[in-house]
XYZ file of C-alpha atoms in Angstrom:
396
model
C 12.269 23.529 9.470
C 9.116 23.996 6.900
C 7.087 21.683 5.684
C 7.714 21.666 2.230
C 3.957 22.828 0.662
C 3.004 24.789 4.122
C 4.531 28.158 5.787
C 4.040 26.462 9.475
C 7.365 24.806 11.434
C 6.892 21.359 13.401
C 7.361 21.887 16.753
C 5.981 20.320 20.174
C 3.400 22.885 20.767
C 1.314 21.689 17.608
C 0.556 18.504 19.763
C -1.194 20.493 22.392
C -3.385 21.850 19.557
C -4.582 18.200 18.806
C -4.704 17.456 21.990
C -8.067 20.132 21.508
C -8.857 18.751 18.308
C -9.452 15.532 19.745
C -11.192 17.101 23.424
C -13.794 19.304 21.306
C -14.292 17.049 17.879
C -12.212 17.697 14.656
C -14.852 18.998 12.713
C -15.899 21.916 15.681
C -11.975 22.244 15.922
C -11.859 22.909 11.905
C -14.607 25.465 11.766
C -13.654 26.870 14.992
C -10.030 27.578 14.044
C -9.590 27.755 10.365
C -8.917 31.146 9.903
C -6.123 31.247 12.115
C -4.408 28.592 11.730
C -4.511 28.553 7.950
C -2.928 25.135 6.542
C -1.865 24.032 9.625
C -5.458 23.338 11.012
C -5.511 20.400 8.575
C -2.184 19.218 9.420
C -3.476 19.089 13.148
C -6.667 17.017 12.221
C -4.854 14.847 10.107
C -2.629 14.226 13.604
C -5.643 13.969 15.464
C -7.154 11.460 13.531
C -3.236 9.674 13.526
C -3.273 9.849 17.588
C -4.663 6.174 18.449
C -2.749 4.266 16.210
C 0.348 6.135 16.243
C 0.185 5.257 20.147
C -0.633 1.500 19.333
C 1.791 1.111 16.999
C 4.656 3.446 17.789
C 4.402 3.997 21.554
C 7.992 5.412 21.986
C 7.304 7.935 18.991
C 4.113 9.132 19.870
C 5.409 9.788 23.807
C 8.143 12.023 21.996
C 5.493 13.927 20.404
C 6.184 13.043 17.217
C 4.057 13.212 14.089
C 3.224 10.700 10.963
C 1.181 10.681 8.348
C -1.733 8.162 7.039
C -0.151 6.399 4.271
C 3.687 5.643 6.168
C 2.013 5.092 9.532
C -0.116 2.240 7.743
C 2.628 0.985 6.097
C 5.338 0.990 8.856
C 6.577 -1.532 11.052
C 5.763 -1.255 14.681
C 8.174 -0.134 17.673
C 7.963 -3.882 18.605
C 8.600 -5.831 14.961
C 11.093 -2.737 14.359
C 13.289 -3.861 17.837
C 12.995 -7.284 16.835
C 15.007 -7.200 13.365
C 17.444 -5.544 15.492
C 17.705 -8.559 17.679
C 17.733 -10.968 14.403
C 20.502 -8.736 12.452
C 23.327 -8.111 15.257
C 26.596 -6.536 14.849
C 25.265 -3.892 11.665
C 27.303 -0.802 12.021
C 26.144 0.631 8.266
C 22.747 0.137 6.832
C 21.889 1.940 3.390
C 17.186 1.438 3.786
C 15.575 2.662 0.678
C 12.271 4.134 0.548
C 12.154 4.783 4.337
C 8.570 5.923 4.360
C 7.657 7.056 8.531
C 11.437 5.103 9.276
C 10.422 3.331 12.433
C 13.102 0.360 11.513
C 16.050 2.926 11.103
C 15.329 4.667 14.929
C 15.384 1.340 15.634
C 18.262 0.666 14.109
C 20.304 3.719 15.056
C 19.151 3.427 18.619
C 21.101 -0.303 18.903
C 24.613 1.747 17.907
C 24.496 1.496 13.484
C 24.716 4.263 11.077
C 21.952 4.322 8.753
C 21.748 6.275 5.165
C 17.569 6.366 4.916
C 16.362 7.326 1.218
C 12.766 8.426 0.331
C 11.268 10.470 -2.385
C 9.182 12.221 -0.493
C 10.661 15.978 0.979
C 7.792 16.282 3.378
C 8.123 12.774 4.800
C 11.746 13.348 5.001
C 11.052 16.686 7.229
C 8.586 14.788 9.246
C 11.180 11.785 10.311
C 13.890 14.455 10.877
C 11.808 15.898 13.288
C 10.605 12.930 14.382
C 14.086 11.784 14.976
C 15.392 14.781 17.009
C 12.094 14.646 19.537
C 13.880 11.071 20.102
C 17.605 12.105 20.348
C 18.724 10.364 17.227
C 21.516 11.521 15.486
C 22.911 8.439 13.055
C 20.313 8.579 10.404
C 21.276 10.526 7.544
C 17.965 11.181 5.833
C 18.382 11.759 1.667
C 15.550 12.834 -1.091
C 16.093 10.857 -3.898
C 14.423 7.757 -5.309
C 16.401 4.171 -4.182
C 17.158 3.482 -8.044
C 18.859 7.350 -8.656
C 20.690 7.251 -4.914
C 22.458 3.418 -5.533
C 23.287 4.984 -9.012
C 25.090 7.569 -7.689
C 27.373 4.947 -5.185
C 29.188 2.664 -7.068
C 31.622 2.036 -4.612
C 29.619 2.499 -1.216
C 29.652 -0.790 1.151
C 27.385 -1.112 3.345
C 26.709 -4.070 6.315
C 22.829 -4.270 5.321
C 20.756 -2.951 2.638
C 17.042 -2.784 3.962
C 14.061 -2.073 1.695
C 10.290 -2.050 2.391
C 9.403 -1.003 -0.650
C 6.147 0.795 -1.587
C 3.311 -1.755 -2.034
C 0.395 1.314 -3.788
C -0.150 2.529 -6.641
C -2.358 5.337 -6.777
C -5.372 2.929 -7.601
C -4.886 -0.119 -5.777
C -2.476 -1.915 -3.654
C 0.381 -3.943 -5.434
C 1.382 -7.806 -3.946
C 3.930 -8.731 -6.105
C 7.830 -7.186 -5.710
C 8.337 -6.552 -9.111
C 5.126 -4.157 -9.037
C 6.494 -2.535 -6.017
C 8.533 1.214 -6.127
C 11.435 0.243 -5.686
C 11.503 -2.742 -7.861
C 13.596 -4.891 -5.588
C 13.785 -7.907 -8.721
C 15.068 -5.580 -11.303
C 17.950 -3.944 -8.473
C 19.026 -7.158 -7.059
C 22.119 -7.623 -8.755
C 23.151 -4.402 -8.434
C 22.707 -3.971 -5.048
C 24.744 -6.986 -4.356
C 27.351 -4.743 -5.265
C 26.801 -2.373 -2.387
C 25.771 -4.896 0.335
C 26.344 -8.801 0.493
C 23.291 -8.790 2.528
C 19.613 -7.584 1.757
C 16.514 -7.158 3.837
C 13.140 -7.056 2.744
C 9.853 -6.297 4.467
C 7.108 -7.678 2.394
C 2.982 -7.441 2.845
C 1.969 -10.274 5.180
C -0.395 -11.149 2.294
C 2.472 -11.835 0.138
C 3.454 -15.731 -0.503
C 6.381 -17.030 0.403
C 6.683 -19.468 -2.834
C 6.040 -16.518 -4.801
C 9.247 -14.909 -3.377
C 11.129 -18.025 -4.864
C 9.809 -17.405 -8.374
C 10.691 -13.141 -7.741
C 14.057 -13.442 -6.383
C 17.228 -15.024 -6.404
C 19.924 -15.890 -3.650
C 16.587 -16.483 -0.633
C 18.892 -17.125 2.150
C 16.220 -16.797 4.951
C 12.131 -16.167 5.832
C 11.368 -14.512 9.253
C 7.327 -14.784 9.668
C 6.262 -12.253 12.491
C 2.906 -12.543 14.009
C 2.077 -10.297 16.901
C -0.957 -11.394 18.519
C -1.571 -13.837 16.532
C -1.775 -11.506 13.041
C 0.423 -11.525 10.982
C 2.458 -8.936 10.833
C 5.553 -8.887 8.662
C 6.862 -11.489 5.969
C 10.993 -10.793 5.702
C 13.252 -11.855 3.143
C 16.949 -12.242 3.742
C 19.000 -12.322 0.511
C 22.647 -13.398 0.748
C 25.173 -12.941 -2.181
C 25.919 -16.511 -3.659
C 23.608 -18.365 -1.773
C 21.818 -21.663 -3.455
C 20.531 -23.902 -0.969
C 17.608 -24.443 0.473
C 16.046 -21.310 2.427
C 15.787 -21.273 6.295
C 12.423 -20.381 7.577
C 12.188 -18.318 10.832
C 8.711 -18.031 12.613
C 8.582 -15.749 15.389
C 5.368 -14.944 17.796
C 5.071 -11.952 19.850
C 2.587 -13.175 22.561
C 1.480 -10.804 26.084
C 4.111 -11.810 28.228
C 6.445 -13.360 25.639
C 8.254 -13.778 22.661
C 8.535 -17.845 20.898
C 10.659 -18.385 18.269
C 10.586 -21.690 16.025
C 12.952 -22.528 13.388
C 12.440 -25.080 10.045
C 14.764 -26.152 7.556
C 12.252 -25.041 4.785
C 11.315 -28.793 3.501
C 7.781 -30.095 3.765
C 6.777 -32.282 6.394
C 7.913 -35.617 5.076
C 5.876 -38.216 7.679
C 2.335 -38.472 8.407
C 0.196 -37.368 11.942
C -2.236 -39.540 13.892
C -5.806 -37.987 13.505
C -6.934 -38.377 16.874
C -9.185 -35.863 19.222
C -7.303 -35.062 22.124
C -8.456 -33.195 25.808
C -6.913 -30.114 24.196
C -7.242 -28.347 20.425
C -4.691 -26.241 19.272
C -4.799 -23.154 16.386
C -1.308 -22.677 15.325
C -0.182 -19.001 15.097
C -0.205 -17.580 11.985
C 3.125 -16.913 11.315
C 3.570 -20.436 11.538
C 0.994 -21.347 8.969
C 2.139 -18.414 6.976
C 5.025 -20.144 5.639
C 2.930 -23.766 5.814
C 5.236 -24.939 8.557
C 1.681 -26.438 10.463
C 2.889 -29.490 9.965
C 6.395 -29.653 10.505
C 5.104 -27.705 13.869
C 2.909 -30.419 15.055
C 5.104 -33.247 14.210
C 7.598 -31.592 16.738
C 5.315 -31.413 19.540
C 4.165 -34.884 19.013
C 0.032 -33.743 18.468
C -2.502 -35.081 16.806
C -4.070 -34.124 13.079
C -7.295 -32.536 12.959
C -7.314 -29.832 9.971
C -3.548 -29.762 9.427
C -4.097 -27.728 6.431
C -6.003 -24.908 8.845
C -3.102 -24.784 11.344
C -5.897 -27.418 13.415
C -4.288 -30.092 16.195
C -4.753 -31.755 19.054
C -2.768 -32.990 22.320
C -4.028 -35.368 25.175
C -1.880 -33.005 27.415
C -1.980 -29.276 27.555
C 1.443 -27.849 25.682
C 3.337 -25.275 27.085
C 4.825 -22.390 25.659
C 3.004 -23.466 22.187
C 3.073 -21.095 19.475
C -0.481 -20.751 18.617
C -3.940 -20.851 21.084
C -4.394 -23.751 23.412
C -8.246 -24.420 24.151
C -9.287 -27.305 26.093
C -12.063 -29.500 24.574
C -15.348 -29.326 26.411
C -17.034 -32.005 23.898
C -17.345 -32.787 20.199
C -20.183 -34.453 18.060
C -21.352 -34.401 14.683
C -22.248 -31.162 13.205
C -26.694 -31.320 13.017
C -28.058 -28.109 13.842
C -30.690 -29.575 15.369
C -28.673 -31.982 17.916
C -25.935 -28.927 18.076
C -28.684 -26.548 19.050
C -29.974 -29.008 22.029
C -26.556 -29.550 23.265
C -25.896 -25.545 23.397
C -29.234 -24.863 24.822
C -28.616 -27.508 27.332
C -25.585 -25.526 28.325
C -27.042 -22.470 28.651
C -24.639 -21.050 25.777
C -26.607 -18.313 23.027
C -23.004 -16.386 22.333
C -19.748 -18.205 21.371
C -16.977 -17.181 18.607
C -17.455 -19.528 15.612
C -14.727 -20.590 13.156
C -15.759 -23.066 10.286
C -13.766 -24.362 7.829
C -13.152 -26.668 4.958
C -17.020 -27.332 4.636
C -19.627 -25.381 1.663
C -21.198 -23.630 4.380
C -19.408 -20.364 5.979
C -19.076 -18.848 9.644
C -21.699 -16.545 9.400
C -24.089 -19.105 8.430
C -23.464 -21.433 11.143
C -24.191 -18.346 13.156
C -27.305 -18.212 11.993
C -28.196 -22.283 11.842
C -27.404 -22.084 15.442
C -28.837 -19.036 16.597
C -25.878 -18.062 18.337
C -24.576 -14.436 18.394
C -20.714 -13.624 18.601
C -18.411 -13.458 21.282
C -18.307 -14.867 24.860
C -15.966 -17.657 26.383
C -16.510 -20.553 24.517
C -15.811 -21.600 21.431
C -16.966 -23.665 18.572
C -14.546 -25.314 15.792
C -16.320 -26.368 13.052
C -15.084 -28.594 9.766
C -14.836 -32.110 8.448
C -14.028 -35.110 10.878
C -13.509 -38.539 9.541
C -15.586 -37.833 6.263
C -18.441 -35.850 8.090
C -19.275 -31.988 9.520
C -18.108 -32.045 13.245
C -18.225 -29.790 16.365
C -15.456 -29.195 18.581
C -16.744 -27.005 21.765
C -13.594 -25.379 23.556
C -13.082 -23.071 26.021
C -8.996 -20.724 25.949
């Protein structure tokens, strides 16, 4: 098995060589071992450099000793979002995913019992996942070259349960947010693919807008918002053949010690909060406020509106299981520098983590009109309260 542009073979061993590159510096290992290795010494400190987020993010493939490169590790989903459109999209025996890049959703895949047909354009990516995939004991992912737009061409008559693309979002000089810049152009295929798949999955940037995805695309059967964290991780798009109402909206958060899962109807919150300052202020998590479902969230749990627009709330009892960061309110006054800098002196506090918003001056400034450096456990929520600055002290 060659790499396409290289005479060296993947195989386990190459890891212990990083394992050196990383023990002795990459550079000393470069200098030290050029010669001999020939091409693959920068293959090995391009792994080496790989190592700590290819364990973050792919724990399972990294263990295996498997290898990635910079541009599809950055762009792939994690082990964890990977497992979890597994758990969303049951009972898929067939799934055609185009432009496959490192293919972290198709081991997934293929490890819950489906048959996937993976196409990229890339030969030396392609070697790299088969690899990857038989460190891991996969064996139902049949791995193509060809581009998505030449391989659905070529299978007019192919059926298939789920047709998953996350489609390239670079160019070669900057990154592209909208799907009909992306390669492949999932607004230009639709209809066409419809004809291999009733069903169509798409991974999108996390910066990408939801309400854009309405203008893009037709048939918007369903959202999924993943946070992990509480960063966003992954915007999906579920596209169903001949659907024309309203779409679903799906926000899932993948917290320590547990996964919450909240589902919306995808209309805007149609009655109004109390604005009220509770014993406890709540940040919604971002995949909530990714598809602006703050609101509707709140309304559920019965809080209180502080910043509604900033995902900002507040309960006089402390919510369980809420999807978002519970703090519990220490005090709040009027934001004056000079009465917030006695009141934070007073409490001994010269380090807290700062968030201001919806006011002309920024976080970093308030830094510095308090005189506070970052981090520490308390924290300071800062933004307009019943027509005036204000400053919410909390402690997680």
């Amino acid at each position: 098995m060659l790499h396409k542009s290289n005479t060296y073979q993947l195989k386990p061993e190459i890891n212990l060589l990083v394992d050196q590159a990383l023990e002795i510096g990459i550079d000393t290992f470069i200098y030290q071992n050029k010669t001999r290795l020939g091409a693959l010494v920068n293959f090995v400190a391009d792994q080496a450099q790989l190592r700590d987020g290819l364990n973050k993010k792919c724990p399972l493939l990294a263990q295996a000793g498997g290898f990635a490169n910079k541009r599809s590790l950055e762009q792939a989903s994690s082990e964890t979002t990977a497992e979890l459109k597994t758990q969303l999209f049951t009972g898929i025996h067939s799934m055609l995913s185009l432009c496959s890049g490192l293919g972290i959703d198709d081991l997934a895949f293929a490890r819950n019992g489906c048959h996937v047909t993976a196409i990229d354009a890339n030969e030396t990516l392609n070697t790299l996942f088969d690899y990857n995939a038989k460190q891991l004991g996969v064996t139902t992912v049949q791995r193509i070259t060809d581009t998505a737009e030449n391989y659905c061409l070529k299978q007019p008559n192919a059926h298939f349960d789920l047709i998953y693309l996350d489609p390239d979002r670079r160019s070669d000089e900057k990154r592209q947010i909208l799907l009909s810049e992306h390669s492949p152009n999932v607004v230009e295929m639709q209809e066409y693919l419809f004809k291999l798949s009733s069903k169509i999955l798409i991974k999108c940037s996390p910066m990408y807008d939801h309400a854009m995805a309405i203008k893009e695309l037709k048939n918007i059967a369903h959202f999924y918002s993943i946070s992990v964290g509480n960063e966003m991780k992954e915007l999906l798009i579920e596209l169903q053949k001949d659907y024309t109402a309203v779409p679903q909206m799906t926000c899932i958060d993948v917290q320590k010690n547990n996964t919450l899962t909240k589902r919306f109807d995808g209309q805007s919150a149609s009655f109004p909060l109390e604005k009220k300052m509770g014993n406890y202020f709540i940040e919604t998590a971002t995949c909530i406020n990714k598809l602006r479902q703050q609101s509707n969230y709140a309304a559920s749990e019965a809080w209180y509106s502080i910043q509604p627009i900033f995902g900002w709330f507040s309960s006089d009892n402390s919510p369980e299981n809420a999807m978002g960061r519970v703090f519990h309110i220490i005090h709040d006054m009027p934001f004056n520098p000079r009465a917030c800098k006695s009141y934070l002196n007073s409490k001994g506090i010269d380090k807290a983590n700062v968030k201001t918003r919806g006011l002309k001056f920024n976080t970093q400034e308030t830094y510095l009109k308090l005189n506070l450096k970052e981090g520490g456990a308390d924290y300071l929520f800062i933004t307009e309260w019943q027509g005036k600055a204000h400053l919410i002290h909390a402690q997680y």
